[in-house]
Amino acid sequence: MSSSNTTNHSASASIINNEINEFPKNEQDEDLQFITSNTNHHDHDLEKGSIKPKSVREKIRDNEPVMLSDLDWDSPEDPGNPKNWSKPYRWFVTMVAAWMCLVVTFGSSLYTAGIFKIMAKFQVSQTLSLAGLTFYLVGLSLGPILGAPMSEILGRKPVYMISLPLSMLFVMGVGLSKNMGSILVLRFFAGFFASPVMAIAGGSISDIWEVEMTGVAMSSFCLAPFAGPVLGPIIGGFAMVHKDWAWTQWIQLFFSGAILPFVIILPETYKPAIMRKRAKQRGITIEKPKLTPLQMLKLLFVITVARPLEMFVMEPIVIVLSLYTSLVFSILFGFFEAYPVIFRGIYKMDGDITGLTFLGIGVGLLISTAIYIYIDRTIYFPKNADGTRGKRDEKGNIIPSAPEAMLLPAKIGAPLLPIALFWQAWTAKNSVHWMAPIAAGAPFGMSLMLIFYSVLLYFTYSYPPIILASALAANNLARYVLASVFPLFTVQMYQNLGVDWASSLFGFIAIAMMPIPWIFTKYGPYLRKASKFNKQAAAQAAASSTVEDAESIAELELSRTLSYRQ
């Protein structure tokens, strides 16, 4: 857009905002308070010199259709705004979302506790029985593809209400299966239908917390998807002492059923869904979408599949950081088979006790969460004299930190990863007490979480919403696809190389990747500036200021919807 157009754009926005502010309020018509400050789509008509368009308030008064994105909260104190809910209630919503994610990821590793009984029951190899874990993780990797359109159309709560019970039906099917083929197919669909929960739960957190509190809430929430896989072998190991393999599925059903009552009373947090419901209650007509259903599906495909794959091939930031998080995540899932080799093979532990060895990783996860919260409260959002948090300008608006500042947790976690792997590699011996390799799990759990926190934050601060959704989808896909493969070769690798050199191999890879946070600290600004995706986003944002470019507007709004996921 030219400089003259930019001037007109600002002037026209000012005219309409003044018109909204000056329009007389009718105390008997509370619908007229249901307005927004988003008026950019009127500017094109003003630049042409046409008749001044009606404000949103006037359209509502005259019973004319308005765009859903034009509707806003009644006031800054609107009790319907999730950010205005009481803090205890928002923490309740946060914990329910976290519990759902814990249950979903818990189901991935819980299955591995029954591997040996599955092998005996169906007379299959260990690799084939482990494929049940692989199929579940592949299903989880597809979460954005399914969760995105469901969330956009229905809101967040209906997705939870549909996704979790459907997944439970397939979990039940796995437990009732009579052959390995049906187990694999049903495990895939159990993961696939659970995946929308993982895809949108982070969005529920961002819906209800202010910017300065999002980091603390998100760190507490992010603990759950990583704690789930750690708890699986612990609980499943005890169950397998006296029960059949199918009990891994019944336990998952029990945990899923326990969260359902809380999901039922969970409120809707997604603003467009709340606005749509309010508009219906107040008799406000919403304009039909400018895109056809086919165009919207195409747009969803671009954001959740095509562009993530392109970014994973073409975007250095996404390639390197996604591979880094995928490595740590995959080693965790490889440990589900490596730990039995170590603790059952070397230390002759029973299956139930072997599961407890994962407590070391769990302790590391808790410590890393505490470390991140400390960094968030003291460095990213320190408390100001007036009681607010974070660096602010003269108007009180938060001044965002540079993306590279978000790499601090990774700089702590990066050295811990090779330390943990070499620690485990060379202490897992008969001559060394079993507590030593278990303790190695603590620095591993710390590195896992701290690296993940940093990458999530770095993406968030590096990309605008229109690109961020795709960057996170690429990271999600890479993590789960790579993690689904690792268990298939971990046993053979540890048996052929031995525990010492198998874990050391991972350790050497971790050393090679350890400088990544410091490399991005130095070269990150250049890479972000050179990113063709950031350039495309800037051009598309400019294009969306014209009413003709409905697709650009829709993509921007949809991308904002999808910009938070695990």
Coordinates of C-alpha atoms in Angstrom, one line a residue:
M1 CA 0.0 0.0 0.0
S2 CA 1.3 3.4 -0.9
S3 CA 2.1 6.1 1.8
S4 CA -1.0 8.1 0.7
N5 CA -3.2 5.0 1.1
T6 CA -1.7 4.4 4.5
T7 CA -2.6 8.0 5.6
N8 CA -6.1 7.5 4.3
H9 CA -6.3 4.2 6.0
S10 CA -5.4 5.8 9.4
A11 CA -7.7 8.7 8.9
S12 CA -10.7 6.6 7.9
A13 CA -10.2 4.3 11.0
S14 CA -10.1 7.4 13.2
I15 CA -13.4 8.7 11.6
I16 CA -15.2 5.5 12.3
N17 CA -13.8 5.1 15.8
N18 CA -14.9 8.6 16.6
E19 CA -18.3 7.9 15.1
I20 CA -18.7 4.8 17.4
N21 CA -17.7 6.8 20.4
E22 CA -20.0 9.7 19.7
F23 CA -23.1 7.6 18.8
P24 CA -25.7 8.1 21.5
K25 CA -26.2 5.1 23.7
N26 CA -29.7 3.7 24.2
E27 CA -30.0 2.3 27.7
Q28 CA -32.9 0.0 26.5
D29 CA -30.8 -1.5 23.7
E30 CA -27.8 -3.2 25.2
D31 CA -27.1 -4.8 21.8
L32 CA -25.6 -1.4 20.8
Q33 CA -22.8 -2.0 23.3
F34 CA -21.9 -5.2 21.3
I35 CA -19.3 -3.5 19.1
T36 CA -15.6 -3.7 18.0
S37 CA -12.8 -1.4 17.1
N38 CA -12.0 -3.4 14.0
T39 CA -13.0 -1.1 11.2
N40 CA -10.3 -1.6 8.6
H41 CA -12.7 -3.2 6.1
H42 CA -14.6 0.1 5.7
D43 CA -11.5 2.0 4.5
H44 CA -11.6 1.0 0.9
D45 CA -15.0 2.6 0.4
L46 CA -13.9 5.8 2.1
E47 CA -10.8 6.0 -0.2
K48 CA -13.1 5.8 -3.2
G49 CA -15.0 8.8 -1.8
S50 CA -18.3 6.8 -1.5
I51 CA -20.9 7.4 1.2
K52 CA -19.6 7.0 4.7
P53 CA -20.4 3.4 5.7
K54 CA -22.5 2.6 8.7
S55 CA -20.7 1.7 11.9
V56 CA -21.2 -1.6 13.6
R57 CA -23.5 0.0 16.1
E58 CA -25.7 1.5 13.4
K59 CA -25.9 -1.9 11.5
I60 CA -27.0 -3.6 14.7
R61 CA -29.6 -0.9 15.3
D62 CA -30.9 -1.3 11.7
N63 CA -30.9 -5.1 11.9
E64 CA -28.3 -5.4 9.2
P65 CA -25.8 -8.3 9.1
V66 CA -22.4 -7.7 10.8
M67 CA -19.2 -9.6 10.6
L68 CA -18.5 -11.9 13.5
S69 CA -15.0 -10.5 13.9
D70 CA -16.5 -7.0 14.3
L71 CA -18.3 -8.0 17.6
D72 CA -16.5 -7.4 20.8
W73 CA -17.0 -7.5 24.6
D74 CA -19.5 -5.1 26.1
S75 CA -16.9 -3.4 28.2
P76 CA -13.4 -4.1 29.6
E77 CA -15.1 -5.5 32.7
D78 CA -17.5 -7.8 30.7
P79 CA -18.0 -10.9 32.9
G80 CA -18.4 -13.0 29.8
N81 CA -14.8 -12.3 28.8
P82 CA -12.8 -15.4 30.1
K83 CA -9.9 -13.1 31.0
N84 CA -12.2 -11.5 33.6
W85 CA -13.1 -14.7 35.3
S86 CA -11.8 -15.2 38.9
K87 CA -8.3 -16.5 39.1
P88 CA -9.3 -19.7 40.9
Y89 CA -11.8 -20.5 38.2
R90 CA -9.3 -19.8 35.5
W91 CA -6.9 -22.2 37.2
F92 CA -9.7 -24.8 37.3
V93 CA -10.1 -24.5 33.5
T94 CA -6.3 -24.7 33.1
M95 CA -6.1 -27.9 35.2
V96 CA -9.0 -29.5 33.4
A97 CA -7.3 -28.8 30.0
A98 CA -4.0 -30.1 31.4
W99 CA -5.6 -33.3 32.8
M100 CA -7.2 -34.0 29.4
C101 CA -3.8 -33.8 27.7
L102 CA -2.2 -35.9 30.4
V103 CA -4.8 -38.7 29.8
V104 CA -4.2 -38.6 26.1
T105 CA -0.5 -38.9 26.3
F106 CA -0.7 -41.3 29.3
G107 CA -2.4 -43.7 26.9
S108 CA 0.6 -43.7 24.6
S109 CA 3.1 -45.2 27.0
L110 CA 0.6 -47.1 29.2
Y111 CA 0.2 -49.6 26.3
T112 CA 4.0 -50.4 26.5
A113 CA 3.6 -51.9 29.9
G114 CA 1.7 -54.8 28.3
I115 CA 4.1 -55.5 25.5
F116 CA 5.4 -58.8 26.7
K117 CA 1.9 -60.1 27.5
I118 CA 0.7 -59.0 24.0
M119 CA 3.7 -60.9 22.5
A120 CA 2.7 -64.0 24.4
K121 CA -1.1 -63.7 23.7
F122 CA -0.9 -63.1 20.0
Q123 CA 2.4 -64.8 19.2
V124 CA 3.9 -61.8 17.6
S125 CA 7.4 -60.2 17.6
Q126 CA 8.4 -57.4 20.0
T127 CA 8.7 -55.0 17.1
L128 CA 5.2 -55.7 15.8
S129 CA 3.7 -55.4 19.3
L130 CA 5.5 -52.1 19.7
A131 CA 3.8 -50.9 16.5
G132 CA 0.7 -50.2 18.7
L133 CA 2.6 -47.3 20.2
T134 CA 3.8 -46.1 16.8
F135 CA 0.2 -46.1 15.4
Y136 CA -1.1 -44.2 18.4
L137 CA 1.6 -41.5 18.0
V138 CA 1.0 -41.2 14.3
G139 CA -2.7 -40.6 15.1
L140 CA -1.8 -37.9 17.6
S141 CA 0.5 -36.2 15.0
L142 CA -2.6 -35.4 12.9
G143 CA -4.3 -33.4 15.6
P144 CA -4.1 -30.0 13.9
I145 CA -5.7 -31.3 10.8
L146 CA -8.8 -32.5 12.7
G147 CA -8.8 -30.1 15.6
A148 CA -8.5 -26.9 13.5
P149 CA -11.7 -27.1 11.5
M150 CA -13.7 -28.5 14.4
S151 CA -12.5 -25.7 16.7
E152 CA -13.2 -23.0 14.0
I153 CA -16.8 -24.3 13.4
L154 CA -17.9 -25.5 16.9
G155 CA -15.7 -23.7 19.4
R156 CA -13.4 -25.4 22.0
K157 CA -15.8 -27.1 24.4
P158 CA -17.7 -29.1 21.7
V159 CA -14.4 -30.4 20.4
Y160 CA -13.6 -31.7 23.8
M161 CA -17.0 -33.2 24.2
I162 CA -16.8 -35.0 20.8
S163 CA -13.1 -35.9 20.7
L164 CA -12.6 -37.5 24.1
P165 CA -15.6 -39.9 24.1
L166 CA -14.9 -41.0 20.5
S167 CA -11.3 -41.8 21.5
M168 CA -12.6 -43.7 24.5
L169 CA -14.7 -45.9 22.2
F170 CA -11.6 -46.9 20.2
V171 CA -9.6 -47.5 23.4
M172 CA -12.4 -49.9 24.5
G173 CA -12.1 -51.6 21.1
V174 CA -8.4 -52.1 21.6
G175 CA -9.0 -53.8 24.9
L176 CA -11.6 -56.1 23.3
S177 CA -9.4 -56.9 20.2
K178 CA -8.8 -60.6 19.3
N179 CA -5.8 -60.1 16.9
M180 CA -2.9 -57.8 16.4
G181 CA -4.2 -56.2 13.2
S182 CA -7.3 -54.9 14.9
I183 CA -5.2 -53.5 17.8
L184 CA -3.0 -51.5 15.4
V185 CA -5.9 -50.1 13.5
L186 CA -7.9 -49.2 16.6
R187 CA -4.8 -47.7 18.3
F188 CA -4.4 -45.4 15.4
F189 CA -8.0 -44.2 15.6
A190 CA -7.8 -43.9 19.4
G191 CA -4.9 -41.5 18.9
F192 CA -6.4 -39.7 15.9
F193 CA -9.7 -38.9 17.7
A194 CA -7.9 -37.9 20.9
S195 CA -5.6 -35.6 18.9
P196 CA -7.9 -32.5 18.7
V197 CA -7.7 -32.3 22.5
M198 CA -3.9 -31.9 22.2
A199 CA -4.3 -29.5 19.3
I200 CA -6.6 -26.9 20.9
A201 CA -6.0 -27.2 24.7
G202 CA -3.2 -24.7 24.6
G203 CA -5.6 -22.3 22.9
S204 CA -8.0 -22.6 25.9
I205 CA -5.1 -21.4 28.1
S206 CA -4.4 -18.4 25.9
D207 CA -8.1 -17.6 25.9
I208 CA -8.3 -17.1 29.7
W209 CA -4.9 -15.6 30.8
E210 CA -3.4 -12.2 30.3
V211 CA -0.1 -12.0 28.4
E212 CA 2.0 -11.5 31.6
M213 CA 0.4 -14.7 33.1
T214 CA 0.3 -16.9 30.0
G215 CA 3.9 -18.1 30.6
V216 CA 3.2 -19.4 34.1
A217 CA -0.1 -21.0 33.1
M218 CA 1.3 -22.5 30.0
S219 CA 4.3 -24.0 31.8
S220 CA 2.1 -25.6 34.3
F221 CA -0.1 -26.9 31.5
C222 CA 2.8 -28.1 29.3
L223 CA 3.9 -30.3 32.2
A224 CA 0.9 -32.6 31.7
P225 CA 1.6 -33.9 28.1
F226 CA 5.1 -34.8 29.2
A227 CA 4.1 -36.2 32.6
G228 CA 1.5 -38.5 30.9
P229 CA 4.1 -40.7 29.1
V230 CA 6.2 -40.9 32.3
L231 CA 3.2 -42.1 34.4
G232 CA 2.2 -44.7 31.9
P233 CA 4.9 -47.3 32.6
I234 CA 4.7 -46.6 36.4
I235 CA 1.0 -47.4 36.7
G236 CA 0.9 -49.9 33.9
G237 CA 3.8 -51.9 35.4
F238 CA 1.9 -52.6 38.6
A239 CA -1.2 -53.5 36.8
M240 CA 0.6 -56.1 34.6
V241 CA 1.8 -58.0 37.7
H242 CA -1.7 -59.5 38.2
K243 CA -3.7 -58.4 35.2
D244 CA -4.0 -59.2 31.4
W245 CA -2.6 -56.7 28.8
A246 CA -6.1 -55.4 28.1
W247 CA -6.0 -53.7 31.5
T248 CA -3.7 -51.1 30.0
Q249 CA -6.8 -50.0 28.1
W250 CA -9.2 -50.3 31.0
I251 CA -7.0 -48.1 33.1
Q252 CA -6.9 -45.5 30.3
L253 CA -10.7 -45.6 30.1
F254 CA -10.9 -45.1 33.9
F255 CA -8.7 -42.0 33.8
S256 CA -10.6 -40.6 30.7
G257 CA -14.0 -41.3 32.4
A258 CA -12.8 -39.5 35.5
I259 CA -12.2 -36.3 33.6
L260 CA -15.4 -36.3 31.6
P261 CA -17.7 -34.8 34.4
F262 CA -15.3 -31.8 34.5
V263 CA -15.2 -31.5 30.8
I264 CA -19.0 -31.3 30.8
I265 CA -19.1 -28.3 33.1
L266 CA -16.1 -26.7 31.4
P267 CA -17.2 -23.3 29.9
E268 CA -16.6 -22.2 26.4
T269 CA -13.5 -20.0 26.2
Y270 CA -13.1 -19.3 22.5
K271 CA -14.1 -15.7 21.8
P272 CA -15.7 -16.2 18.3
A273 CA -17.9 -19.0 19.7
I274 CA -19.0 -16.8 22.6
M275 CA -19.7 -13.9 20.3
R276 CA -21.7 -16.1 17.9
K277 CA -23.9 -17.3 20.8
R278 CA -24.4 -13.8 22.1
A279 CA -25.3 -12.5 18.7
K280 CA -28.0 -15.2 18.4
Q281 CA -29.4 -14.4 21.9
R282 CA -29.5 -10.7 21.1
G283 CA -31.0 -11.2 17.6
I284 CA -28.0 -9.9 15.8
T285 CA -27.5 -11.2 12.2
I286 CA -24.1 -12.5 11.3
E287 CA -22.8 -12.1 7.8
K288 CA -22.3 -15.3 5.9
P289 CA -18.6 -16.2 5.4
K290 CA -17.1 -14.7 2.3
L291 CA -15.4 -18.0 1.5
T292 CA -17.2 -21.1 0.4
P293 CA -16.8 -24.3 2.5
L294 CA -14.4 -25.7 -0.2
Q295 CA -12.3 -22.6 0.0
M296 CA -12.2 -22.8 3.8
L297 CA -11.1 -26.4 3.6
K298 CA -8.4 -25.5 1.2
L299 CA -7.2 -22.7 3.5
L300 CA -7.2 -25.2 6.5
F301 CA -5.1 -27.6 4.4
V302 CA -2.6 -24.8 3.6
I303 CA -2.2 -23.8 7.2
T304 CA -2.2 -27.2 8.9
V305 CA -0.5 -29.4 6.2
A306 CA 1.0 -27.8 3.1
R307 CA 2.7 -24.8 4.7
P308 CA 4.0 -26.8 7.7
L309 CA 5.6 -29.3 5.3
E310 CA 7.1 -26.4 3.2
M311 CA 8.4 -24.7 6.4
F312 CA 10.0 -28.0 7.5
V313 CA 11.9 -28.1 4.2
M314 CA 12.6 -24.4 3.5
E315 CA 12.7 -22.5 6.9
P316 CA 16.0 -22.9 8.8
I317 CA 14.4 -21.8 12.1
V318 CA 11.7 -24.4 11.9
I319 CA 14.0 -27.1 10.5
V320 CA 16.7 -26.9 13.2
L321 CA 14.5 -26.2 16.2
S322 CA 11.9 -28.9 15.3
L323 CA 14.6 -31.5 14.8
Y324 CA 16.1 -30.5 18.2
T325 CA 12.8 -30.9 20.1
S326 CA 12.0 -34.0 18.1
L327 CA 15.3 -35.6 19.1
V328 CA 14.7 -35.1 22.9
F329 CA 11.0 -36.1 22.6
S330 CA 11.9 -39.3 20.6
I331 CA 14.6 -40.3 23.1
L332 CA 11.9 -40.2 25.8
F333 CA 9.8 -42.6 23.8
G334 CA 12.8 -44.7 23.1
F335 CA 13.4 -45.0 26.8
F336 CA 10.1 -47.0 27.1
E337 CA 12.0 -49.9 25.6
A338 CA 15.5 -49.0 26.8
Y339 CA 14.6 -48.9 30.5
P340 CA 13.4 -52.5 30.5
V341 CA 16.6 -53.5 28.8
I342 CA 18.6 -51.7 31.5
F343 CA 16.6 -52.4 34.7
R344 CA 15.1 -55.8 33.9
G345 CA 18.1 -57.0 31.9
I346 CA 21.0 -55.7 34.0
Y347 CA 19.4 -55.2 37.5
K348 CA 16.9 -58.1 37.2
M349 CA 14.0 -55.9 38.4
D350 CA 10.4 -57.1 38.2
G351 CA 8.0 -55.4 35.7
D352 CA 6.2 -53.3 38.4
I353 CA 9.5 -52.0 39.9
T354 CA 10.9 -51.3 36.4
G355 CA 8.0 -48.8 35.9
L356 CA 9.1 -46.9 39.0
T357 CA 12.5 -46.1 37.4
F358 CA 10.7 -43.5 35.3
L359 CA 10.3 -41.4 38.5
G360 CA 13.7 -39.9 37.9
I361 CA 12.5 -38.3 34.6
G362 CA 9.3 -37.1 36.4
V363 CA 11.4 -35.3 39.1
G364 CA 13.3 -33.6 36.3
L365 CA 10.1 -32.4 34.7
L366 CA 8.9 -30.9 38.0
I367 CA 12.2 -29.1 38.6
S368 CA 12.3 -27.7 35.1
T369 CA 8.8 -26.3 35.4
A370 CA 9.9 -24.5 38.6
I371 CA 13.0 -23.2 36.9
Y372 CA 10.9 -21.8 34.0
I373 CA 8.4 -20.2 36.3
Y374 CA 11.3 -18.5 38.1
I375 CA 12.7 -17.2 34.8
D376 CA 9.3 -16.0 33.7
R377 CA 8.6 -14.1 37.0
T378 CA 12.0 -12.6 37.4
I379 CA 13.4 -12.0 33.9
Y380 CA 10.6 -12.1 31.3
F381 CA 7.8 -10.5 33.4
P382 CA 9.4 -8.9 36.6
K383 CA 7.1 -7.2 39.0
N384 CA 6.9 -3.4 38.6
A385 CA 6.4 -0.8 41.4
D386 CA 2.8 -0.3 40.4
G387 CA 2.0 -4.0 40.8
T388 CA 2.0 -4.8 37.1
R389 CA 4.5 -7.2 35.4
G390 CA 6.8 -6.9 32.4
K391 CA 8.5 -4.0 30.7
R392 CA 5.9 -1.4 29.6
D393 CA 5.8 1.8 27.6
E394 CA 4.5 5.1 28.7
K395 CA 0.9 4.0 27.9
G396 CA 1.3 0.9 30.0
N397 CA 1.5 -1.5 27.1
I398 CA 3.8 -4.5 27.4
I399 CA 7.1 -4.2 25.4
P400 CA 7.8 -7.6 23.9
S401 CA 11.2 -9.2 24.6
A402 CA 13.4 -10.1 21.7
P403 CA 12.8 -13.7 20.5
E404 CA 16.4 -14.6 21.3
A405 CA 15.7 -13.8 25.0
M406 CA 13.4 -16.7 25.0
L407 CA 16.3 -19.1 24.4
L408 CA 17.5 -18.8 28.0
P409 CA 15.7 -22.0 29.3
A410 CA 17.3 -23.9 26.3
K411 CA 20.7 -22.7 27.3
I412 CA 20.2 -24.4 30.6
G413 CA 18.6 -27.5 29.2
A414 CA 21.0 -28.1 26.2
P415 CA 24.1 -29.1 28.3
L416 CA 21.9 -31.2 30.6
L417 CA 20.9 -33.5 27.7
P418 CA 24.3 -35.0 26.9
I419 CA 25.2 -35.1 30.7
A420 CA 22.1 -37.2 31.3
L421 CA 22.7 -39.6 28.4
F422 CA 26.4 -40.2 29.2
W423 CA 25.5 -40.5 32.9
Q424 CA 23.0 -43.2 32.1
A425 CA 25.3 -44.9 29.6
W426 CA 28.2 -45.5 31.9
T427 CA 26.5 -46.1 35.2
A428 CA 24.0 -48.8 34.0
K429 CA 26.2 -51.7 35.1
N430 CA 26.0 -54.5 37.7
S431 CA 28.9 -52.9 39.6
V432 CA 27.1 -49.6 40.0
H433 CA 24.0 -49.1 42.2
W434 CA 20.7 -49.0 40.3
M435 CA 20.0 -45.5 41.8
A436 CA 22.7 -44.0 39.5
P437 CA 21.0 -44.6 36.1
I438 CA 17.6 -43.7 37.6
A439 CA 19.0 -40.4 38.9
A440 CA 20.2 -39.7 35.3
G441 CA 16.6 -39.3 34.4
A442 CA 16.3 -36.1 36.4
P443 CA 18.7 -34.0 34.1
F444 CA 17.1 -35.6 31.1
G445 CA 13.6 -34.6 32.2
M446 CA 14.9 -31.1 32.9
S447 CA 16.4 -30.8 29.4
L448 CA 13.3 -32.1 27.7
M449 CA 11.0 -29.4 29.2
L450 CA 13.4 -26.5 29.1
I451 CA 14.3 -27.0 25.5
F452 CA 10.6 -27.4 24.6
Y453 CA 9.6 -24.3 26.5
S454 CA 12.3 -22.2 24.6
V455 CA 11.3 -23.5 21.2
L456 CA 7.6 -22.8 21.8
L457 CA 8.4 -19.3 23.0
Y458 CA 10.9 -18.6 20.2
F459 CA 8.4 -19.6 17.6
T460 CA 5.7 -17.4 19.3
Y461 CA 7.9 -14.3 19.3
S462 CA 9.4 -14.9 15.9
Y463 CA 6.3 -15.3 13.7
P464 CA 3.1 -13.4 13.3
P465 CA -0.1 -15.5 13.9
I466 CA -0.6 -16.1 10.2
I467 CA 2.6 -18.0 10.1
L468 CA 2.9 -19.2 13.7
A469 CA 0.1 -21.7 13.4
S470 CA 2.0 -23.5 10.6
A471 CA 5.4 -23.3 12.4
L472 CA 3.9 -25.0 15.5
A473 CA 2.1 -27.6 13.3
A474 CA 5.4 -28.4 11.6
N475 CA 7.0 -28.9 15.0
N476 CA 4.1 -31.0 16.3
L477 CA 4.2 -33.2 13.2
A478 CA 8.0 -33.7 13.4
R479 CA 7.9 -34.6 17.1
Y480 CA 5.3 -37.2 16.9
V481 CA 6.3 -38.8 13.7
L482 CA 9.9 -39.2 14.8
A483 CA 8.9 -40.4 18.2
S484 CA 6.6 -43.0 16.7
V485 CA 9.6 -44.6 14.9
F486 CA 12.2 -44.6 17.8
P487 CA 10.6 -47.5 19.8
L488 CA 10.8 -49.7 16.7
F489 CA 14.6 -49.8 16.7
T490 CA 15.5 -48.9 20.3
V491 CA 15.5 -52.5 21.6
Q492 CA 17.7 -53.8 18.8
M493 CA 20.1 -50.9 19.1
Y494 CA 20.5 -51.4 22.9
Q495 CA 20.9 -55.1 22.5
N496 CA 23.5 -54.9 19.6
L497 CA 25.5 -51.9 20.9
G498 CA 25.0 -52.4 24.6
V499 CA 23.5 -49.9 27.0
D500 CA 26.8 -47.9 27.3
W501 CA 27.3 -47.2 23.6
A502 CA 23.6 -47.0 22.6
S503 CA 23.0 -44.2 25.1
S504 CA 26.4 -42.7 24.2
L505 CA 25.3 -42.5 20.6
F506 CA 22.4 -40.4 21.6
G507 CA 24.8 -38.4 23.8
F508 CA 27.1 -37.6 20.9
I509 CA 24.1 -36.4 18.8
A510 CA 23.1 -34.2 21.8
I511 CA 26.6 -32.7 22.0
A512 CA 26.5 -31.9 18.3
M513 CA 23.1 -30.1 18.8
M514 CA 24.0 -28.4 22.1
P515 CA 25.3 -25.1 20.5
I516 CA 21.9 -24.5 18.8
P517 CA 20.5 -22.0 21.4
W518 CA 23.7 -19.9 21.2
I519 CA 23.8 -20.1 17.4
F520 CA 20.2 -18.7 17.2
T521 CA 21.1 -16.0 19.7
K522 CA 23.7 -14.8 17.3
Y523 CA 22.1 -15.4 13.9
G524 CA 18.4 -15.5 14.9
P525 CA 17.7 -11.9 14.0
Y526 CA 19.2 -12.4 10.5
L527 CA 17.3 -15.6 9.9
R528 CA 14.0 -14.0 11.0
K529 CA 14.6 -11.0 8.8
A530 CA 15.5 -13.2 5.8
S531 CA 12.5 -15.5 6.3
K532 CA 10.4 -15.6 3.2
F533 CA 7.4 -16.7 5.3
N534 CA 7.6 -13.5 7.5
K535 CA 7.8 -11.5 4.3
Q536 CA 4.8 -13.3 2.9
A537 CA 2.9 -12.6 6.2
A538 CA 3.7 -8.9 6.0
A539 CA 2.4 -8.7 2.4
Q540 CA -0.7 -10.7 3.2
A541 CA -1.5 -8.5 6.2
A542 CA -1.3 -5.5 3.9
A543 CA -3.6 -7.2 1.4
S544 CA -6.1 -8.0 4.0
S545 CA -6.9 -4.3 4.5
T546 CA -9.0 -4.4 1.3
V547 CA -12.5 -5.9 1.4
E548 CA -11.8 -7.8 -1.9
D549 CA -9.2 -10.0 -0.3
A550 CA -11.5 -12.2 1.7
E551 CA -9.1 -15.1 1.7
S552 CA -6.3 -13.0 3.3
I553 CA -8.7 -11.9 6.0
A554 CA -10.0 -15.4 6.6
E555 CA -6.5 -16.8 6.7
L556 CA -5.3 -14.2 9.2
E557 CA -8.3 -14.8 11.5
L558 CA -8.0 -18.6 11.2
S559 CA -4.3 -18.6 11.9
R560 CA -4.8 -16.6 15.1
T561 CA -7.2 -19.3 16.1
L562 CA -4.6 -22.1 15.6
S563 CA -1.6 -20.4 17.0
Y564 CA -1.5 -22.2 20.3
R565 CA -1.1 -26.0 20.5
Q566 CA 1.1 -28.8 22.0

